[in-house]
XYZ file of N, CA and C in Angstrom:
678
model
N -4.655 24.889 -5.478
C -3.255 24.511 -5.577
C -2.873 24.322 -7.044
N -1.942 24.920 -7.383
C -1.651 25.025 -9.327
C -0.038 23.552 -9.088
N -0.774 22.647 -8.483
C 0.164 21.403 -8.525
C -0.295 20.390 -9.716
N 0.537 19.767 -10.302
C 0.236 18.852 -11.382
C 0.724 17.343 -10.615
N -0.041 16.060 -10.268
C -0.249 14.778 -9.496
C 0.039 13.974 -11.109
N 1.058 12.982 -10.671
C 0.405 11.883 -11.470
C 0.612 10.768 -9.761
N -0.321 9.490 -10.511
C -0.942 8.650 -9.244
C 0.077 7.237 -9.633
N 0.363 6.533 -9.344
C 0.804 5.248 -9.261
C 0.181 4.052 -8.262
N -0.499 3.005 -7.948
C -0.853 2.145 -7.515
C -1.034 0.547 -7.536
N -0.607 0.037 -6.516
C -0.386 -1.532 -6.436
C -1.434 -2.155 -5.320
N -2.421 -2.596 -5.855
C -3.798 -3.366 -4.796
C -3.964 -4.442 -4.765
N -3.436 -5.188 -4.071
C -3.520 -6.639 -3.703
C -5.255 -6.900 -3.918
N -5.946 -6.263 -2.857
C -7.117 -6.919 -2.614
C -8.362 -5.852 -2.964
N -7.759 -4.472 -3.543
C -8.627 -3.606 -4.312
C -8.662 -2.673 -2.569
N -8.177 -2.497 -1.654
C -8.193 -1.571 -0.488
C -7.426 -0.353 -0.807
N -6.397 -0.350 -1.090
C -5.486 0.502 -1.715
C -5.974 1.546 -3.028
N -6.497 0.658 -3.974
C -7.288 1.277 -5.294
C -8.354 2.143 -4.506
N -9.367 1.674 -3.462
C -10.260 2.263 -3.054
C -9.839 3.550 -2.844
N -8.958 3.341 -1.556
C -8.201 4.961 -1.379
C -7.625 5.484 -2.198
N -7.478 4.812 -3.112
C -6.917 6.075 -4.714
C -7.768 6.817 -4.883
N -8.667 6.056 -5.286
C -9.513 6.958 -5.814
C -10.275 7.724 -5.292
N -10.535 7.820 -3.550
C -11.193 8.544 -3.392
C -10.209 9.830 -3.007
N -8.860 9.524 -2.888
C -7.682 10.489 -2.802
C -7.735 11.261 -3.924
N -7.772 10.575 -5.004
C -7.896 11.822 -6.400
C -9.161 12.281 -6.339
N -10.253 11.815 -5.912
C -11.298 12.879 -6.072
C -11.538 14.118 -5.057
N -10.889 13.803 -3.687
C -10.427 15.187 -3.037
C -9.697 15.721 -3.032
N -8.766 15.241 -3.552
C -7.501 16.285 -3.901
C -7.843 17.195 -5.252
N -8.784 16.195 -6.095
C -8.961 17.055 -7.511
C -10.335 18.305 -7.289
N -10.570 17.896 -6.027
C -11.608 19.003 -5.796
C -11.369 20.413 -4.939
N -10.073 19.846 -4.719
C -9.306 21.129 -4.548
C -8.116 22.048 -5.279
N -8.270 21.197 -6.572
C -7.642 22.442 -7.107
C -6.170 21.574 -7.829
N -6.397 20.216 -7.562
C -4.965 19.562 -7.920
C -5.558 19.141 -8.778
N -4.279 18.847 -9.940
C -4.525 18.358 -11.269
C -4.153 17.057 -11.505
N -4.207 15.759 -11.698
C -3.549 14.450 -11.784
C -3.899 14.469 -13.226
N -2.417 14.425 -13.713
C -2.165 13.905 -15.254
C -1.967 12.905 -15.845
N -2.124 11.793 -15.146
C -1.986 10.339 -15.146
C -1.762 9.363 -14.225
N -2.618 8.140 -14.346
C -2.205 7.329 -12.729
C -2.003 6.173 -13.562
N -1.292 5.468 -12.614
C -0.647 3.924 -13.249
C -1.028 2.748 -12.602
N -1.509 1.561 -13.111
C -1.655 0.792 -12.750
C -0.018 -0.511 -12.073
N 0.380 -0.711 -11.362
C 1.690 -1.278 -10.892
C 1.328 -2.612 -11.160
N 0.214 -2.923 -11.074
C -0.330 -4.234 -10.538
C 0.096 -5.239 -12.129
N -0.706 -4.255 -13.014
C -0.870 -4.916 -14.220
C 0.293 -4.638 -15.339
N 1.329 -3.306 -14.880
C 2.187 -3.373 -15.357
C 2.934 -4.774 -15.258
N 3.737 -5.265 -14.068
C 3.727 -6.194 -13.576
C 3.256 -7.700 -13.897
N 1.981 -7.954 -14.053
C 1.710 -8.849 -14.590
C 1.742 -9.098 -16.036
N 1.692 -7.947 -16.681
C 1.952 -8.127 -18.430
C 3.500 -8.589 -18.763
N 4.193 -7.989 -18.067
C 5.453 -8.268 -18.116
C 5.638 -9.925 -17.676
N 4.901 -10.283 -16.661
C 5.237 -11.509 -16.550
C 5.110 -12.565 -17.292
N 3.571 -12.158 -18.136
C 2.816 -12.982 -19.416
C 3.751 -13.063 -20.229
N 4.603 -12.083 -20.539
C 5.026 -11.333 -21.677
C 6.214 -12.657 -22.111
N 6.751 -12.815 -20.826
C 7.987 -14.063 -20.484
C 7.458 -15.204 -20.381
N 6.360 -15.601 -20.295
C 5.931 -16.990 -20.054
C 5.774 -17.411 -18.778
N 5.640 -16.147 -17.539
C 6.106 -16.343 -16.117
C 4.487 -16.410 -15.675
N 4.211 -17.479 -14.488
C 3.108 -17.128 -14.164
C 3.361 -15.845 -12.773
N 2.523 -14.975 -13.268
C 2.507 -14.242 -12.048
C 2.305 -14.429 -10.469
N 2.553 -13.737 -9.363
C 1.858 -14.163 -7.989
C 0.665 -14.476 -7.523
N 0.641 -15.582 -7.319
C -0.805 -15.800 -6.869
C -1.866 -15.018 -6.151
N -2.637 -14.124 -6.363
C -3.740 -13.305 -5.952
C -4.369 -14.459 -5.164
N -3.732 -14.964 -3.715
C -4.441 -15.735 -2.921
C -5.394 -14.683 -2.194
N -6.426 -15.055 -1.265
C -7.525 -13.889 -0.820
C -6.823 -13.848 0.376
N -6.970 -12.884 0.852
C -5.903 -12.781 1.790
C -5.750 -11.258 2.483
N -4.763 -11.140 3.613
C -4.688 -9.864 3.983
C -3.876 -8.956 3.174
N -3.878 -7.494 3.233
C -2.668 -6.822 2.937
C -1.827 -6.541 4.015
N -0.635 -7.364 4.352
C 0.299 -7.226 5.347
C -0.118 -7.866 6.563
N -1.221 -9.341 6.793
C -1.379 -10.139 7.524
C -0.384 -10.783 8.224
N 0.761 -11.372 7.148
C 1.489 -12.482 7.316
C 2.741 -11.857 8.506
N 3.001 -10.869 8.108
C 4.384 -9.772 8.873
C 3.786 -10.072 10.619
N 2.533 -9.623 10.867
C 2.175 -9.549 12.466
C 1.920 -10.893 12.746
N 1.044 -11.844 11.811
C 0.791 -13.207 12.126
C 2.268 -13.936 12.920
N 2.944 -13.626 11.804
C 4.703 -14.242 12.481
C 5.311 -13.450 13.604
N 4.785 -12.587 14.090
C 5.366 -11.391 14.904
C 6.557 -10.981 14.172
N 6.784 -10.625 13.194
C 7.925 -9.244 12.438
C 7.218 -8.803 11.232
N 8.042 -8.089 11.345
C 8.187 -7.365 9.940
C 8.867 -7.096 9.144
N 9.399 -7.751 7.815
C 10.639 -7.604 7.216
C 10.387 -7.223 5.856
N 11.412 -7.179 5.560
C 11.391 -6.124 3.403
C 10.840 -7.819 2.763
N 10.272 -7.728 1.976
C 9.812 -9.110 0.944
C 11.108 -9.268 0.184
N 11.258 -10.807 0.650
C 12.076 -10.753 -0.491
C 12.331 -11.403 -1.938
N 10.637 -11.582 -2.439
C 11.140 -12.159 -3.538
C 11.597 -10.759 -4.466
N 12.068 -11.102 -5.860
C 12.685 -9.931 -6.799
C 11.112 -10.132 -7.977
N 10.930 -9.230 -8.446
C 10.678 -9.115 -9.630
C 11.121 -9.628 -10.725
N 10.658 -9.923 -11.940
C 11.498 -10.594 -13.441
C 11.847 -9.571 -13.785
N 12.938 -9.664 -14.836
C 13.474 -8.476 -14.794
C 12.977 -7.142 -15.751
N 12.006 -8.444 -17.009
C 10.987 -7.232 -17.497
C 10.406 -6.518 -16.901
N 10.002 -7.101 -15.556
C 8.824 -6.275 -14.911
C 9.316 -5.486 -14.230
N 10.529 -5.340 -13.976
C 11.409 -4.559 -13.869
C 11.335 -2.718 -14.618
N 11.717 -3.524 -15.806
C 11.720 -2.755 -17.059
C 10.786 -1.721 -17.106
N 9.734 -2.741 -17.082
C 8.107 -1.887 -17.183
C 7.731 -1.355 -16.389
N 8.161 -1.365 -14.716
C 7.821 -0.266 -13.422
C 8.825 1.137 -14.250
N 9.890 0.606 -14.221
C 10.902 1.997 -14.466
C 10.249 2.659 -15.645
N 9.788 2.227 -16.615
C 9.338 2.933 -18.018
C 8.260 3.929 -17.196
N 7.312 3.394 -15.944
C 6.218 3.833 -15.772
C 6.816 5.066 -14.561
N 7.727 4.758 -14.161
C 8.420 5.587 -12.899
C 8.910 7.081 -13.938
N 9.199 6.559 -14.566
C 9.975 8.144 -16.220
C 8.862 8.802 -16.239
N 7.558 7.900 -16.896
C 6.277 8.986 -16.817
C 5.549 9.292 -16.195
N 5.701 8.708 -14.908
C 5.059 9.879 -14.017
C 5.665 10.913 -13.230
N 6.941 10.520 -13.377
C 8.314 11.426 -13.119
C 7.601 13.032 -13.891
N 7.213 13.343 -14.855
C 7.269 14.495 -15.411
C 5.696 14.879 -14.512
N 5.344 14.749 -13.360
C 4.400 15.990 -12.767
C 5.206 15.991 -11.869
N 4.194 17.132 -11.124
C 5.476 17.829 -9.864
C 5.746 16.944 -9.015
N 4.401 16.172 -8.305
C 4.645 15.140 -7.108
C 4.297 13.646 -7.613
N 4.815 12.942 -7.238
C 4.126 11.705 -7.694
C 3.732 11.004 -6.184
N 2.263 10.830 -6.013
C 1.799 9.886 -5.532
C 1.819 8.083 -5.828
N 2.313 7.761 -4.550
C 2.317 6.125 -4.730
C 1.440 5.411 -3.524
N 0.931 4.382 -4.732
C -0.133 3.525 -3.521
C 0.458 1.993 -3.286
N 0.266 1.112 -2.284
C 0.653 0.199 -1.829
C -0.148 -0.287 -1.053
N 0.237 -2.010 -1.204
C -0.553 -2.418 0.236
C 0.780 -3.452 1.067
N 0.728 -3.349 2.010
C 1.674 -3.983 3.122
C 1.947 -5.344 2.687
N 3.183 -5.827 2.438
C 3.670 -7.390 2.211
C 4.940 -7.566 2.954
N 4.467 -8.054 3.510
C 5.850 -8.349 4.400
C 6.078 -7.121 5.585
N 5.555 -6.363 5.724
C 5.630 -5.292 6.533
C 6.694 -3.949 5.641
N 6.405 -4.680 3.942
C 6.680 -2.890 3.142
C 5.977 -3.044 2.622
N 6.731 -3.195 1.594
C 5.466 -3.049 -0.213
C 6.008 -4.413 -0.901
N 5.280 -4.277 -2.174
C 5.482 -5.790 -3.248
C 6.730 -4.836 -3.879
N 7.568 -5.843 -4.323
C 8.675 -6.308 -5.171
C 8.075 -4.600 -6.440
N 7.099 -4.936 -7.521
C 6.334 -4.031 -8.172
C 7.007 -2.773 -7.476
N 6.601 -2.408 -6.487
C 5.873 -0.901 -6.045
C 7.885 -0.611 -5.444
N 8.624 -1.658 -5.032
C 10.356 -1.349 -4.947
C 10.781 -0.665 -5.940
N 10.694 -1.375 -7.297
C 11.102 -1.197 -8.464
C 10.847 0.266 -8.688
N 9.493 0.407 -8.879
C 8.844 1.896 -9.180
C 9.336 2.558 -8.568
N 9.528 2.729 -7.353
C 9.629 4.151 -6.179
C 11.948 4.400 -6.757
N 12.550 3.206 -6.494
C 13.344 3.286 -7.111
C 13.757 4.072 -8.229
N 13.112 4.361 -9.317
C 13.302 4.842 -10.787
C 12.189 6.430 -10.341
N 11.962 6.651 -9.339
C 11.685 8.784 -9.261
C 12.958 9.084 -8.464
N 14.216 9.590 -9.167
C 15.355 10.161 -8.924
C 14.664 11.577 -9.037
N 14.871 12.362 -8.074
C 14.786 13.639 -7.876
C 13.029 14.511 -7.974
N 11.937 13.329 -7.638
C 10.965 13.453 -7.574
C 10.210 13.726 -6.153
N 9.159 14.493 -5.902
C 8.523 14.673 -4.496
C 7.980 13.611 -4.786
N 7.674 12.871 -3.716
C 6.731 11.505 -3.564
C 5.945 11.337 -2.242
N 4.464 11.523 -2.257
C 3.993 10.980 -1.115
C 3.351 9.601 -1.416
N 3.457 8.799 0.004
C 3.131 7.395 0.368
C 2.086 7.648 0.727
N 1.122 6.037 0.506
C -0.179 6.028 1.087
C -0.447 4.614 0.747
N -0.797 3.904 2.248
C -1.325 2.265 1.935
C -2.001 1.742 2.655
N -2.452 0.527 2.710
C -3.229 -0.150 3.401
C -2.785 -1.305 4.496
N -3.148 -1.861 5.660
C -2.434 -2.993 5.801
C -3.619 -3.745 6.542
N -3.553 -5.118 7.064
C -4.549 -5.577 7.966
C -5.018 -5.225 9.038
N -3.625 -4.566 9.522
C -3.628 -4.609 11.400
C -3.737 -2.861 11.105
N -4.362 -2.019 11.915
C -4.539 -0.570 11.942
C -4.921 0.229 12.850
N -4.583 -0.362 14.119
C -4.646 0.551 15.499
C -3.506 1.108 15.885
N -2.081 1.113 15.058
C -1.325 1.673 15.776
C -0.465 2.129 14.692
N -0.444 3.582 15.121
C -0.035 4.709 14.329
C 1.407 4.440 14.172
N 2.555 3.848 15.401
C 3.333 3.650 15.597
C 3.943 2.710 13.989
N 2.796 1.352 13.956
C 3.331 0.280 12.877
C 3.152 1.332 11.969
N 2.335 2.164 11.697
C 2.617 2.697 9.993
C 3.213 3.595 9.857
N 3.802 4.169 10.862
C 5.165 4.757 10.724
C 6.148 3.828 10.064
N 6.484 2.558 11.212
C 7.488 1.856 10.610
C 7.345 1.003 9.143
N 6.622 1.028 8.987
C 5.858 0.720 7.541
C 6.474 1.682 6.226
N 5.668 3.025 6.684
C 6.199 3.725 5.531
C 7.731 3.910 5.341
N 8.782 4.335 6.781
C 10.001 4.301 7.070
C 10.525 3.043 6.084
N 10.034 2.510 5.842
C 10.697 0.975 5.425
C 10.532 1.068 4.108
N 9.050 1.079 3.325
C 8.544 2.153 1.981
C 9.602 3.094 1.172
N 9.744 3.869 1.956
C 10.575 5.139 1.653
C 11.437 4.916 1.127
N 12.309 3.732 1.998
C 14.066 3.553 1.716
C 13.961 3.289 0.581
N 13.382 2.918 -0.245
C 13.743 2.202 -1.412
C 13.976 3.836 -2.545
N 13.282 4.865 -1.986
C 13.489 5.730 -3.233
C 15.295 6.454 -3.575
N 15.398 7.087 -4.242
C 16.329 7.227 -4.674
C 17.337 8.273 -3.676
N 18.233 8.450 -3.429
C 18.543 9.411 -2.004
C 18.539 11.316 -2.934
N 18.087 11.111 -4.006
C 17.591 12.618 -4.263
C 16.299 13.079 -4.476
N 15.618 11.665 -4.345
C 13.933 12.178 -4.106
C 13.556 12.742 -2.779
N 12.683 13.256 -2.853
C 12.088 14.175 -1.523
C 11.352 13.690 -1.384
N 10.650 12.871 0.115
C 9.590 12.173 0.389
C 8.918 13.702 1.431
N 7.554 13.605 0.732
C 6.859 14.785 1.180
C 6.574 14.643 2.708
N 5.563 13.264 2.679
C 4.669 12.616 3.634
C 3.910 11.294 3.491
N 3.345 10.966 3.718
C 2.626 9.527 3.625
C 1.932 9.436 5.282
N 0.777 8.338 4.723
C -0.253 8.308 5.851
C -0.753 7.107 4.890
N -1.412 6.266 5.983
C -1.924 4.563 6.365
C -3.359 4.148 6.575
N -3.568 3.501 6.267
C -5.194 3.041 6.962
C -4.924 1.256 6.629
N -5.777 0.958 7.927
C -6.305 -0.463 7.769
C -7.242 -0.663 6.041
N -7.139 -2.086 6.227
C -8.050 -2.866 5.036
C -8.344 -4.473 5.570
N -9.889 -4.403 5.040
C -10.401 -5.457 4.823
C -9.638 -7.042 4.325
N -9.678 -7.903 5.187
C -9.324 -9.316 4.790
C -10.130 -10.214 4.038
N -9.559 -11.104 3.598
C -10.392 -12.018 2.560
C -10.711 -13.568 3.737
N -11.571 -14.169 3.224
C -11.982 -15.111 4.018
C -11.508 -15.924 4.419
N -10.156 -16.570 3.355
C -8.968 -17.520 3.761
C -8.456 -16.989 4.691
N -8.451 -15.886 5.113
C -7.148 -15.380 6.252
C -8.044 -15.452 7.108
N -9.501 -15.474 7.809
C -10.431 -16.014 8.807
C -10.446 -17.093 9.314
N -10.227 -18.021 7.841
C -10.120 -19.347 8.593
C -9.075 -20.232 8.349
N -7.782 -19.590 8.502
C -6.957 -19.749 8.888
C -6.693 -19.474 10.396
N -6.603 -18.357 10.724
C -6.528 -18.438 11.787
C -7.644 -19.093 13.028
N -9.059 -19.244 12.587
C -9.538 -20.408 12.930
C -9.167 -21.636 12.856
N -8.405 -21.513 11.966
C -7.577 -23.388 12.134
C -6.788 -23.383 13.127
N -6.085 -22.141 13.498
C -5.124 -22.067 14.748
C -5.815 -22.267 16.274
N -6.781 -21.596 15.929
C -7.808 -21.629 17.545
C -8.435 -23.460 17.168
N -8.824 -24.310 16.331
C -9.047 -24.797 16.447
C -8.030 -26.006 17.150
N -6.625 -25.835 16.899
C -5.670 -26.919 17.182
C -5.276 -26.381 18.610
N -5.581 -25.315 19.253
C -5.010 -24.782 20.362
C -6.503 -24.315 20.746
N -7.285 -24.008 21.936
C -8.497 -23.243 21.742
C -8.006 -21.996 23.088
N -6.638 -22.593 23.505
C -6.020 -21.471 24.205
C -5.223 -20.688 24.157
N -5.135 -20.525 22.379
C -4.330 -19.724 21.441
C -4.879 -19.020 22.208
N -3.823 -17.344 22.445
C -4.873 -15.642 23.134
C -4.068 -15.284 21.461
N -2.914 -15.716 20.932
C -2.730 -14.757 19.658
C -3.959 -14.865 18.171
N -4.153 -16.267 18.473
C -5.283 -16.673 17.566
C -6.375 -15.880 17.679
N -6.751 -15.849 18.818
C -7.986 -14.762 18.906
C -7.752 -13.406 19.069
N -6.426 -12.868 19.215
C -6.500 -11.671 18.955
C -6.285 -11.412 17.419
N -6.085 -12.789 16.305
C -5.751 -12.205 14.754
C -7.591 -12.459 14.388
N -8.394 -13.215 14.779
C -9.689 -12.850 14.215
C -10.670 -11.699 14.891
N -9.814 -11.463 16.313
C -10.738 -10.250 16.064
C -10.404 -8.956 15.583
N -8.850 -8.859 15.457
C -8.629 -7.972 14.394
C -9.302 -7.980 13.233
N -9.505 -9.725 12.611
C -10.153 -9.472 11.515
C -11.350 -8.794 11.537
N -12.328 -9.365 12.306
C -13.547 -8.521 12.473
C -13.456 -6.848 12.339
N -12.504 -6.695 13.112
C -12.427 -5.324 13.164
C -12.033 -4.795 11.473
N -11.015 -4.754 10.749
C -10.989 -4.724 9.759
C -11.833 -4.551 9.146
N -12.918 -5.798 8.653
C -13.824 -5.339 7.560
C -14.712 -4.399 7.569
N -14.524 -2.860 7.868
C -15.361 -1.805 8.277
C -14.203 -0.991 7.146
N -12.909 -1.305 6.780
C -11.521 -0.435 6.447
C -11.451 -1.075 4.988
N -10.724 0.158 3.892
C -11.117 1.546 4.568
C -12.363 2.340 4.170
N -12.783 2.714 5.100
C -14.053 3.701 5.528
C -13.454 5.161 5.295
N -14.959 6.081 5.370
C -14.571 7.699 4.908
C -13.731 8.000 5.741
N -13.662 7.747 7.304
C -12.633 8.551 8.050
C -11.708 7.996 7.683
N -11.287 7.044 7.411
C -9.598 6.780 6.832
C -8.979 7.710 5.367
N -10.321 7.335 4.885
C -9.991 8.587 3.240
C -9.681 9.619 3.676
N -10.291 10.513 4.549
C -10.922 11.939 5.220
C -9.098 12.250 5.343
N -8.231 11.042 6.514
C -7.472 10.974 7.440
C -5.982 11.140 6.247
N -6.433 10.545 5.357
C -4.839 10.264 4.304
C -5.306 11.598 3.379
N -6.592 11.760 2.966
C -6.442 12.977 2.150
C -6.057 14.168 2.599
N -6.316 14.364 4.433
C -6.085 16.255 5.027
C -4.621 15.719 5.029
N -3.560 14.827 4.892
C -2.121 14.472 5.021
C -1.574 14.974 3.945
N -2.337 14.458 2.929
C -1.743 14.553 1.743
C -1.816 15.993 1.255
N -3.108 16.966 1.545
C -3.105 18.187 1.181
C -2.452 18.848 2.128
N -2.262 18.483 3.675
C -0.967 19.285 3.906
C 0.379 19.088 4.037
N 0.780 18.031 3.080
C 1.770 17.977 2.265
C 2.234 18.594 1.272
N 1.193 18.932 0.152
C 0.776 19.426 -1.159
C 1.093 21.145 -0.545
N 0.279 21.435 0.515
C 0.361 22.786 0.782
C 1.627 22.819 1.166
N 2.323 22.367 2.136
C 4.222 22.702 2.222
C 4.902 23.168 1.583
N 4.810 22.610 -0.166
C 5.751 22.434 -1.155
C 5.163 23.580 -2.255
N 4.136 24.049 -1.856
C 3.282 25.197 -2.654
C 3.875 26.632 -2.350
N 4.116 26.766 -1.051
C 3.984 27.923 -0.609
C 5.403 28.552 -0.518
């Protein structure tokens, strides 16, 4: 494929980064070129230093726990500062100049972080495929509505190619938390259905999830080739 990739990515808990990278190494083994990938995370946080702001707390935690824990799913709404603002869009211009720009995410609130709004916002007239992580990952259905929700934020002359999802691994606070719930109720059935999701989880993401977002993404890549 004579396509030129730049990458963009935002990893709460390093699940998301995982699938970056193993996304650029099959995509680059077929023939795609990535001319630069961006960090969202740390754009983001420099900007916040930059102001004297403390950044969001990197509590351990799920990517996109809290959305099913409450039963919904809604857009996050805190905003960004407005440097950090600044500094997604500076980073949205340069990766604007390859053909497609790939963006990574992990589920907050049942979209993306504040960061990864900003960015997708500032590719006016760019192909963009999605790709993220979330806690919960048996149903193809939620990461539809996931990415659907993702999407809106880009500009209405970007072209969204495709995008594809996989579960991720939880952090230990979100275990026993919801063990605190089974502990005050022991006839919670939602309590025990959020730890054994967790269980299930920490296996994600695994090669078949890479395998699953990379044949998406290359026949995406192939659409826009031919």
């Amino acid at each position: 494929m004579n396509i030129t990739c730049s990458m963009a990515v935002s990893s709460k808990s390093g699940n998301t980064k995982l699938v970056a990278d193993a996304l650029r190494r099959e995509l680059s083994g077929a023939g795609v070129r990535f001319a630069a990938t961006f960090d969202l995370d740390g754009a983001a946080a420099e900007s916040a230093h930059s102001e004297g702001v403390k950044g969001a707390e990197n509590v351990e935690g799920a990517e996109g726990d809290e959305a099913v824990e409450n039963g919904q799913s809604v857009n996050a709404a805190a905003s960004a500062p407005a440097e950090s603002t600044s500094s997604t869009s500076t980073i949205a211009t340069q990766a604007s100049e390859a053909d497609v720009v790939f963006v990574g995410f992990w589920c907050d609130k049942g979209s993306c972080s504040p960061a990864v709004q900003h960015f997708l916002q500032g590719l006016a007239g760019k192909r963009v495929f999605l790709f993220g992580t979330c806690g919960f990952g048996e149903s193809d259905e939620y990461f539809a509505q996931i990415l659907d929700r993702v999407r809106a934020y880009l500009p209405a002359d970007a072209q969204y190619i495709g995008g594809a999802m996989c579960q991720g691994k939880m952090g230990m606070g979100v275990k026993r938390r919801y063990e605190g719930m089974l502990e005050k109720d022991p006839e919670n059935a939602q309590a025990r259905m959020l730890i054994d999701n967790w269980n299930k989880a920490q296996s994600h993401p695994n090669e078949d999830d890479v395998s699953r977002i990379a044949a998406a993404a290359k026949e995406a890549l192939e659409g826009i080739s031919e």
